[in-house]
GROMACS .gro file of C-alpha atoms in nm:
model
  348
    1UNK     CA    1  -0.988  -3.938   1.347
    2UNK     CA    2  -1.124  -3.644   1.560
    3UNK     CA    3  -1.464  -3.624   1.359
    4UNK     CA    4  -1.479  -3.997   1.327
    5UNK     CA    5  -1.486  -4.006   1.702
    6UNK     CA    6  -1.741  -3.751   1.739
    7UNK     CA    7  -1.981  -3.896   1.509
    8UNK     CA    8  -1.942  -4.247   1.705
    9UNK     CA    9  -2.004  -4.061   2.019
   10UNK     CA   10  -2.356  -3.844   1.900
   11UNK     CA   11  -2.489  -4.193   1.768
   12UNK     CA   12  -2.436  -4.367   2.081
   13UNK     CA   13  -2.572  -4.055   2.281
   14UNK     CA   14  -2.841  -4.050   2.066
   15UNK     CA   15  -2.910  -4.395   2.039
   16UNK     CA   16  -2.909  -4.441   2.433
   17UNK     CA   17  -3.137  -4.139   2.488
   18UNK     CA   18  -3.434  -4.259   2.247
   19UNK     CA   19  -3.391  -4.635   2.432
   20UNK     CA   20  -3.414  -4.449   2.766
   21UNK     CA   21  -3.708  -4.268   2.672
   22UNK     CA   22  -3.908  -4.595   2.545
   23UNK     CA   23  -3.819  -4.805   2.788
   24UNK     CA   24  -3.920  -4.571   3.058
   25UNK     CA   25  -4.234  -4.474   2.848
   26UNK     CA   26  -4.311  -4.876   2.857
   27UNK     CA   27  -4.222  -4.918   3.210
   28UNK     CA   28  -4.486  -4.635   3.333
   29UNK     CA   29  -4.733  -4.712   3.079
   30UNK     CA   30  -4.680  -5.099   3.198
   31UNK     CA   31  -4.762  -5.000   3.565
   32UNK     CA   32  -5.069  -4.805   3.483
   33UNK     CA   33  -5.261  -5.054   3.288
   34UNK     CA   34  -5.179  -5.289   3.540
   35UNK     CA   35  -5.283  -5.060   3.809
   36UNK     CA   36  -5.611  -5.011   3.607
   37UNK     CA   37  -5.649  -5.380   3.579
   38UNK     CA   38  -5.632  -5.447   3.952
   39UNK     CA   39  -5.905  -5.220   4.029
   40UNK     CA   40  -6.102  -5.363   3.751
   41UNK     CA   41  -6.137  -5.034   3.590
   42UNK     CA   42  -5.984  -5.131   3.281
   43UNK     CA   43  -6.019  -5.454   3.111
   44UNK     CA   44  -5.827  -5.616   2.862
   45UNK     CA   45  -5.634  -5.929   2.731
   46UNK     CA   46  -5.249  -5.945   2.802
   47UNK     CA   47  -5.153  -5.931   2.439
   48UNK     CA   48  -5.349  -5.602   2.388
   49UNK     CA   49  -5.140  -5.474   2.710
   50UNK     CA   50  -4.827  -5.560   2.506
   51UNK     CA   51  -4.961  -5.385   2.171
   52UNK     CA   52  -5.071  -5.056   2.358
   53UNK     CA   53  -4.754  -4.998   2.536
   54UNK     CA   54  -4.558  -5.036   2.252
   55UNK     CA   55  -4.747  -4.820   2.016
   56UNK     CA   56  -4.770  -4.554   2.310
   57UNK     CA   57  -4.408  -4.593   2.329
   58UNK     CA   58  -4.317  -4.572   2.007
   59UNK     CA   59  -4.509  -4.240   1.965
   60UNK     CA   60  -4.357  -4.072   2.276
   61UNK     CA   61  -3.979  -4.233   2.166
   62UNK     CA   62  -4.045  -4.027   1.830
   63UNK     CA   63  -4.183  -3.702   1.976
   64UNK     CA   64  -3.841  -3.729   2.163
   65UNK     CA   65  -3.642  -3.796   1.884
   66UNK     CA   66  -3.794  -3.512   1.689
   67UNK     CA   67  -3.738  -3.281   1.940
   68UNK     CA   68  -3.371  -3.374   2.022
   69UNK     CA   69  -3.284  -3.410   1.679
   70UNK     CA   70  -3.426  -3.038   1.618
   71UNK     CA   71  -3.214  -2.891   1.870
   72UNK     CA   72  -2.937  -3.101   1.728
   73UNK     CA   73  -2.951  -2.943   1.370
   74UNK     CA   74  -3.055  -2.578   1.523
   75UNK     CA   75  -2.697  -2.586   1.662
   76UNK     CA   76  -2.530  -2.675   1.345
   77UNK     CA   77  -2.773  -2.461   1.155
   78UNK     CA   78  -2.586  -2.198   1.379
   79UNK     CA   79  -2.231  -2.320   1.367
   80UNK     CA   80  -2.301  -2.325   0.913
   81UNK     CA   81  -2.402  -2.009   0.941
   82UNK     CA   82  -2.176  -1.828   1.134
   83UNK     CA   83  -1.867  -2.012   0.912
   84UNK     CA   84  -2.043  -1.843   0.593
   85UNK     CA   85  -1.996  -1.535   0.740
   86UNK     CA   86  -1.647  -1.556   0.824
   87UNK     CA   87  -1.566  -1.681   0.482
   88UNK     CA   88  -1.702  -1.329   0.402
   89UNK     CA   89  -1.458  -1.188   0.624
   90UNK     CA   90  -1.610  -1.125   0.920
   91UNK     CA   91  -1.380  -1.253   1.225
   92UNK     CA   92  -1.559  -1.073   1.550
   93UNK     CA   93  -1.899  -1.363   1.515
   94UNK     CA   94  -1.901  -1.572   1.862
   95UNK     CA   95  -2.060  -1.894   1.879
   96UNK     CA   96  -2.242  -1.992   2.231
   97UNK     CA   97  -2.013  -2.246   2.397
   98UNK     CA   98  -2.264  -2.428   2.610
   99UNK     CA   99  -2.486  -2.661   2.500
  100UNK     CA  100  -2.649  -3.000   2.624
  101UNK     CA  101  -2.464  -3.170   2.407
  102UNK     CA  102  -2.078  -3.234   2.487
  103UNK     CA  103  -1.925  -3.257   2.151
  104UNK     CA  104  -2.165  -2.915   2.031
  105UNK     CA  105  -1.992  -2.750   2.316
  106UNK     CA  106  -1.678  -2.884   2.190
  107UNK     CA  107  -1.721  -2.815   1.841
  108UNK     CA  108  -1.847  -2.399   1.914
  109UNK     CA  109  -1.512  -2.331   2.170
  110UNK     CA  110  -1.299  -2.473   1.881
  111UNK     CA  111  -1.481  -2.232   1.600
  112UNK     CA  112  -1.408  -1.938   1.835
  113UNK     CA  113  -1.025  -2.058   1.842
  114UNK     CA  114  -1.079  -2.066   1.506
  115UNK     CA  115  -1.205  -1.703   1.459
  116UNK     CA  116  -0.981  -1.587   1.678
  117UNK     CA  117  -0.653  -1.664   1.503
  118UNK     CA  118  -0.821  -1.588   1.206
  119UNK     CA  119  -0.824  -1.256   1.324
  120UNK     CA  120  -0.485  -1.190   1.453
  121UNK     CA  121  -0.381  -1.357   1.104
  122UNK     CA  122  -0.600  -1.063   0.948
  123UNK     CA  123  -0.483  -0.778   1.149
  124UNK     CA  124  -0.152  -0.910   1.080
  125UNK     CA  125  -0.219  -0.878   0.692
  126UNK     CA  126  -0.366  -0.517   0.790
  127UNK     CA  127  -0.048  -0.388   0.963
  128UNK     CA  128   0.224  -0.573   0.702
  129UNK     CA  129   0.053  -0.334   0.446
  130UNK     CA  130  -0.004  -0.042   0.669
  131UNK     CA  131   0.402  -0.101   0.727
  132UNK     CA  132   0.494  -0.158   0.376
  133UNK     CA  133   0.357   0.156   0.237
  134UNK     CA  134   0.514   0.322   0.499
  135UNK     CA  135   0.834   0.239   0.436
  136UNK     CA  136   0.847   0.182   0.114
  137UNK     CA  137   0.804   0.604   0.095
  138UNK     CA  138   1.143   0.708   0.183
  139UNK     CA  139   1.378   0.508  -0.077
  140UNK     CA  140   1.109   0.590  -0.347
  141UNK     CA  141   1.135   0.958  -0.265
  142UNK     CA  142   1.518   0.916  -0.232
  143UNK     CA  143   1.548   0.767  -0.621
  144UNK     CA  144   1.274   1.027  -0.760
  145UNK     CA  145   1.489   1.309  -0.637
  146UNK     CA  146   1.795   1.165  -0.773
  147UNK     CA  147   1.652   1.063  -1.097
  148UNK     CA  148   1.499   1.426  -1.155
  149UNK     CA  149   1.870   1.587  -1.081
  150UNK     CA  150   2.027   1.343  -1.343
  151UNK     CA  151   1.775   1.473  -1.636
  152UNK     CA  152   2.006   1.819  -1.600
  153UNK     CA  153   2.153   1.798  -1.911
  154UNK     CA  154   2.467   1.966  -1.757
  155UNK     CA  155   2.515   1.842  -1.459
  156UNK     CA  156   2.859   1.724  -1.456
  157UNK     CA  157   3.046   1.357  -1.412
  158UNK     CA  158   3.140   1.365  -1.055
  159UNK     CA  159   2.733   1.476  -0.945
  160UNK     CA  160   2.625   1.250  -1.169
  161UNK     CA  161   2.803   0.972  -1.049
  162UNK     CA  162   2.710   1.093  -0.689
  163UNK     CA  163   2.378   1.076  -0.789
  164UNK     CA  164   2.379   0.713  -0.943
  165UNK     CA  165   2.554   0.538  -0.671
  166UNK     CA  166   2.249   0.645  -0.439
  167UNK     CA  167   1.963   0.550  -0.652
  168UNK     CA  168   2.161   0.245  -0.663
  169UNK     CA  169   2.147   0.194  -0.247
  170UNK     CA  170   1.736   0.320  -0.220
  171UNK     CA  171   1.682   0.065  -0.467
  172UNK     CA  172   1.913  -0.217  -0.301
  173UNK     CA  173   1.723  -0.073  -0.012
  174UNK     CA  174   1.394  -0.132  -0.168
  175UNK     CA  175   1.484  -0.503  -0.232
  176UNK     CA  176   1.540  -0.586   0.140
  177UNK     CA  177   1.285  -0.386   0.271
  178UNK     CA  178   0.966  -0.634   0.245
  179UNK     CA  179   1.161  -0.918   0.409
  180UNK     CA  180   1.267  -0.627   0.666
  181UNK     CA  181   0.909  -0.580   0.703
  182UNK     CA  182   0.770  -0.913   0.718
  183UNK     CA  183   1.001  -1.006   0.985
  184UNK     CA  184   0.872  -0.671   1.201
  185UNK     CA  185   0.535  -0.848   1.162
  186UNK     CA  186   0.649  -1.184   1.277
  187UNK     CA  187   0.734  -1.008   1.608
  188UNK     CA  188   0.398  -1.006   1.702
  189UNK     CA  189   0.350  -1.366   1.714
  190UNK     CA  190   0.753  -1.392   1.860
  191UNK     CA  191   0.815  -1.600   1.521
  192UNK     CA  192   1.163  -1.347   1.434
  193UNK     CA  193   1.500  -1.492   1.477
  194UNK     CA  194   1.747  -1.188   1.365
  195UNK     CA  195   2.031  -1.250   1.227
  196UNK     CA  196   2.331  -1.037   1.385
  197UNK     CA  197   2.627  -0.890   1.191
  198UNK     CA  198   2.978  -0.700   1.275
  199UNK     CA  199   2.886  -0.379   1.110
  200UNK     CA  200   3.024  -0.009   1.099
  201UNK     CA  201   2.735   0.194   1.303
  202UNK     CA  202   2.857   0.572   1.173
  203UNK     CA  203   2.891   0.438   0.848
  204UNK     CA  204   2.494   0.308   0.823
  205UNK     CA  205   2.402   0.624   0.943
  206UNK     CA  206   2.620   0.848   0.705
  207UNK     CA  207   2.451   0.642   0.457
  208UNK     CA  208   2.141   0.717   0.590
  209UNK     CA  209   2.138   1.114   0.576
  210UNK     CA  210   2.312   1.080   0.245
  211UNK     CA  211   1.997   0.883   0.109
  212UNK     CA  212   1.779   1.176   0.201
  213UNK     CA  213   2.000   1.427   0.113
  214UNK     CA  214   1.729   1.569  -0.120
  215UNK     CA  215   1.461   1.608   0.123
  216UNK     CA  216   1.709   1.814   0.387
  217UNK     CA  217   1.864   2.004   0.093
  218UNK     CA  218   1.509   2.093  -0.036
  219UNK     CA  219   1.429   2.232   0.334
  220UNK     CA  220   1.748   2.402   0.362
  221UNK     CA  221   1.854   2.240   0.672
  222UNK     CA  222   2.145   2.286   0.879
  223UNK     CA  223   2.273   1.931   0.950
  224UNK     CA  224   2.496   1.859   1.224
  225UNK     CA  225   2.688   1.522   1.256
  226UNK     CA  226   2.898   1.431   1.479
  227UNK     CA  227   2.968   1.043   1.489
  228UNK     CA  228   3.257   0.827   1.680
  229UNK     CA  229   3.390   0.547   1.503
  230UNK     CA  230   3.165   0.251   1.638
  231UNK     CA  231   3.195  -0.082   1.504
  232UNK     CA  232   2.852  -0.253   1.627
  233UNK     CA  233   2.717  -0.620   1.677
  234UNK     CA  234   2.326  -0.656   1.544
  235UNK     CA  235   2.080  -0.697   1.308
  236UNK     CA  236   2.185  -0.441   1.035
  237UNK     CA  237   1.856  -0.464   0.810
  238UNK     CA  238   1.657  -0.391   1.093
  239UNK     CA  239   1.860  -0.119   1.301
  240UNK     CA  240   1.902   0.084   0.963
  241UNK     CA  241   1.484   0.147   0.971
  242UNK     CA  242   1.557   0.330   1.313
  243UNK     CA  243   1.769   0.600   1.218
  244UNK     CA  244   1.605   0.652   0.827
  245UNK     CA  245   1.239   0.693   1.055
  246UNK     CA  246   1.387   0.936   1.327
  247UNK     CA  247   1.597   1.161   1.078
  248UNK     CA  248   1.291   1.177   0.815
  249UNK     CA  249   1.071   1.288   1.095
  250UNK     CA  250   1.303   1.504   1.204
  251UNK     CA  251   1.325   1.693   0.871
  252UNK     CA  252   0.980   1.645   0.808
  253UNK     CA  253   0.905   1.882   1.114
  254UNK     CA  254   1.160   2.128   1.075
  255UNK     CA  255   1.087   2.425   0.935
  256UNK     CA  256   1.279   2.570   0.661
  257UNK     CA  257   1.616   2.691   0.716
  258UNK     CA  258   1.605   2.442   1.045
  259UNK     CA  259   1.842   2.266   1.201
  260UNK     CA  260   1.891   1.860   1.274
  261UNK     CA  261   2.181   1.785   1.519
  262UNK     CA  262   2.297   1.392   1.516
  263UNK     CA  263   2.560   1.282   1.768
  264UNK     CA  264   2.699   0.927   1.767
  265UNK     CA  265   2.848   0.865   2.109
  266UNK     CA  266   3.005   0.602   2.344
  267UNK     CA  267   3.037   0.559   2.702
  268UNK     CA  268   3.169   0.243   2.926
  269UNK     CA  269   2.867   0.023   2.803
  270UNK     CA  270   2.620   0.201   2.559
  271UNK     CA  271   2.643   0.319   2.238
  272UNK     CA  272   2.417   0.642   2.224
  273UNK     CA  273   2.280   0.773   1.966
  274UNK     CA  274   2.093   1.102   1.957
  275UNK     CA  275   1.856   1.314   1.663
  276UNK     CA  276   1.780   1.604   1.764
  277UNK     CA  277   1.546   1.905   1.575
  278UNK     CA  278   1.436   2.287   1.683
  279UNK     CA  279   1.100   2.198   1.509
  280UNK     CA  280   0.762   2.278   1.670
  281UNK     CA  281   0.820   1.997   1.959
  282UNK     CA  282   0.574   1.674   1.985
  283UNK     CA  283   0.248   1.763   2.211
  284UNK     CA  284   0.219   1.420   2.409
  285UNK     CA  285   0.539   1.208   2.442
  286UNK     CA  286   0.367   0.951   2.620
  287UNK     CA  287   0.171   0.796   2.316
  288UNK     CA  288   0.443   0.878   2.023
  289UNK     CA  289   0.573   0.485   2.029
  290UNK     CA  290   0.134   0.336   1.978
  291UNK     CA  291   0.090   0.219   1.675
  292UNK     CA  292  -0.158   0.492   1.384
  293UNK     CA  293  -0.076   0.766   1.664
  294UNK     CA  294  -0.080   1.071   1.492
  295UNK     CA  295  -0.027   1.422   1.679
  296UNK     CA  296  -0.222   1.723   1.494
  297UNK     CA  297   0.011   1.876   1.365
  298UNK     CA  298   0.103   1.547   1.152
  299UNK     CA  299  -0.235   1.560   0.983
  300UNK     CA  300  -0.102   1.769   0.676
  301UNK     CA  301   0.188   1.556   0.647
  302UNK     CA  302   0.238   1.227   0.461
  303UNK     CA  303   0.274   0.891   0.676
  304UNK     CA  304   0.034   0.680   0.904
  305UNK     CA  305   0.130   0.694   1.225
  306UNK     CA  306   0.357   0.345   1.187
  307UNK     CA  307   0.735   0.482   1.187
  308UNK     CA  308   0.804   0.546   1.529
  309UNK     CA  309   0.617   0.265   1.697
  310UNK     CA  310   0.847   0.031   1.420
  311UNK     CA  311   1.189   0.233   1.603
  312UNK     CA  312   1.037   0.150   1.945
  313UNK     CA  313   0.985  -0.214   1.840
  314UNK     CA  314   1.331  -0.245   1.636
  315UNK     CA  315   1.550  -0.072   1.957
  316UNK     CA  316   1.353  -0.312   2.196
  317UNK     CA  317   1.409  -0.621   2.007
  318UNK     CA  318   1.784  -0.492   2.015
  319UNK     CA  319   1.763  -0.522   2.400
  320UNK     CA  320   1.848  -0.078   2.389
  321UNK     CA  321   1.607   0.177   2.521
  322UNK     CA  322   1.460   0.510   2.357
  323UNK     CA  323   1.373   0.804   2.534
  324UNK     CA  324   1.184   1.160   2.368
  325UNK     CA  325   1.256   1.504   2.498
  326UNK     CA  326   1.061   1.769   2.363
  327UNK     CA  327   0.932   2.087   2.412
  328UNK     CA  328   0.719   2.323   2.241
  329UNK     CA  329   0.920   2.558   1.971
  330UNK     CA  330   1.235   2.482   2.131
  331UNK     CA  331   1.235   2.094   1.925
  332UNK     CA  332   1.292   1.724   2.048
  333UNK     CA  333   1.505   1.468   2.088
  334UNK     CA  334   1.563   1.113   2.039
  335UNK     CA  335   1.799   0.938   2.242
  336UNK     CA  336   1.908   0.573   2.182
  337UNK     CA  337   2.101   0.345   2.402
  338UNK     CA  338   2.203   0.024   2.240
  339UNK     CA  339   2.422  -0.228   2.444
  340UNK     CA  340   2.771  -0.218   2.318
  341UNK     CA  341   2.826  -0.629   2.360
  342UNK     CA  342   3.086  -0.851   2.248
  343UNK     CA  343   3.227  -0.814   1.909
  344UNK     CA  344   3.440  -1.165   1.970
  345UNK     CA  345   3.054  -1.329   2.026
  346UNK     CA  346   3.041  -1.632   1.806
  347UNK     CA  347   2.776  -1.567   1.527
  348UNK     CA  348   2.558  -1.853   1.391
   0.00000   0.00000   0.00000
């Protein structure tokens, strides 16, 4: 409907402009023969008058026409070209908005929409895959080490048990984690509806250190845990990312034979949680929570800078706060403050 309207309009526009044009070509030519004639300069029958304005006219009408129709197709010569090139993948081409023509102008400000949501849709892709691999890293590691400890031909019933119930929870992890994921993305165009739950709080985060039991053990970590009974109200699949991304970077910069202190807490209306390490400290708090950030000293480490700006988003979409404390050789500290809430709320 849109296009058919468009192309109505240009032929109209057209049309009108190349009548203007001849008529006032005929007009002026009109009134200089005529002129001519009175002063006897120029002598002719009135037929011939008739013949030579119209031929004039007709030449001048299709110099005009050439010329408006070139500027015409130069614009959509542009407007083809620059939509090859973002079918190549290129999303940061602007068209020129203004042009003589309306529906031109029209046409160029909607191909810049275009590109533009194009791009967000692109970065989008970027930063769900940037994300993806990021996560994906802990519950892989988690079932490797497991799966490597159950190949000891003598490793007894109890272990091995142990050992098969938490491959079994990285890899029901693993299974939730995209849609996890994909919903962190949404954020970003304010598309994600959580879903709340009534859930056991020190429970998901027992769980939590026991799923990377073999990267702590492996450092030879002193792990401290101290954690109320707290029955919480929130998105479970999505709060569970916060406390698997501050413990691994906790033991990830701890040296060996460190030690990780977590504290579950309560007071009259926040649930605090704290994670706390005596590694080498972070350098510049202030930039920890921006997406790729990566201090220095992270450089000969595995990740991409994603983790902690995921917590930050997760904690704020839980209407809580986080705050970092650290210092240098003496360690840092996470502290989170979720709302405690109503755990008679109705939930949809």
């Amino acid at each position: 409907m849109l296009k058919t309207r468009i192309t109505r309009r240009l032929d109209i526009i057209f049309s009108i402009a190349v009548f203007v044009v001849m008529m006032f070509t005929m007009l002026v030519l009109g009134f200089i023969i005529m002129f001519f004639h009175q002063l006897s300069l120029f002598q002719t029958r009135t037929p011939l008058y008739i013949i030579s304005i119209v031929l004039v006219s007709i030449v001048i009408g299709i110099l005009f026409s050439k010329y408006i129709s070139r500027s015409f197709i130069q614009a959509i010569e542009k407007i083809s070209e620059a939509t090859i090139q973002v079918s190549e993948g290129n999303f940061e081409i602007h068209l020129e908005e203004e042009n003589m023509i309306e529906e031109i102008e029209i046409m160029s400000r909607h191909f810049n929409l275009m590109v533009k949501e194009l791009q967000k849709i692109d970065t989008l892709s970027h930063e769900f895959i940037n994300n993806i691999s990021h996560e994906f890293k802990t519950p892989v590691s988690a079932i490797e080490g497991y799966a490597s400890l159950l190949q000891n031909p003598n490793l007894d019933k109890d272990k091995r048990d142990k050992y098969t119930k938490r491959i079994v929870y990285n890899t029901k992890r693993l299974t939730t984690l995209t849609s996890n994921i994909l919903e962190l993305s949404k954020l970003d165009n304010d598309k994600l509806k959580t879903k709340k739950t009534k859930f056991q709080l020190d429970e998901q985060i027992r769980e939590v250190i026991l799923s990377l039991e073999t990267q702590w053990e492996g450092k030879n970590i002193d792990l401290l845990v101290d954690l109320e009974d707290v029955m919480y109200l929130g998105s479970e699949n999505l709060i569970v990312l916060v406390w698997e991304n501050l413990i691994s970077n906790a033991i990830k910069f701890v040296e060996l034979n460190g030690l990780i202190d977590i504290k579950l807490l309560t007071d009259l209306e926040h649930i605090i949680v704290t994670v706390e390490d005596d590694g080498e400290g972070i350098k510049n708090t202030d930039r920890i929570f921006e997406r790729f950030y990566q201090e220095e000293r992270a450089h000969s480490t595995p990740g991409n800078g994603l983790g902690l700006a995921l917590v930050h988003k997760i904690v704020t979409l839980e209407n809580g706060t986080i705050q970092v404390e650290s210092q240098k050789n003496l360690g840092t500290r996470f502290t989170i403050k979720l709302k405690k809430g109503d755990l008679n709320e109705k939930i949809n």
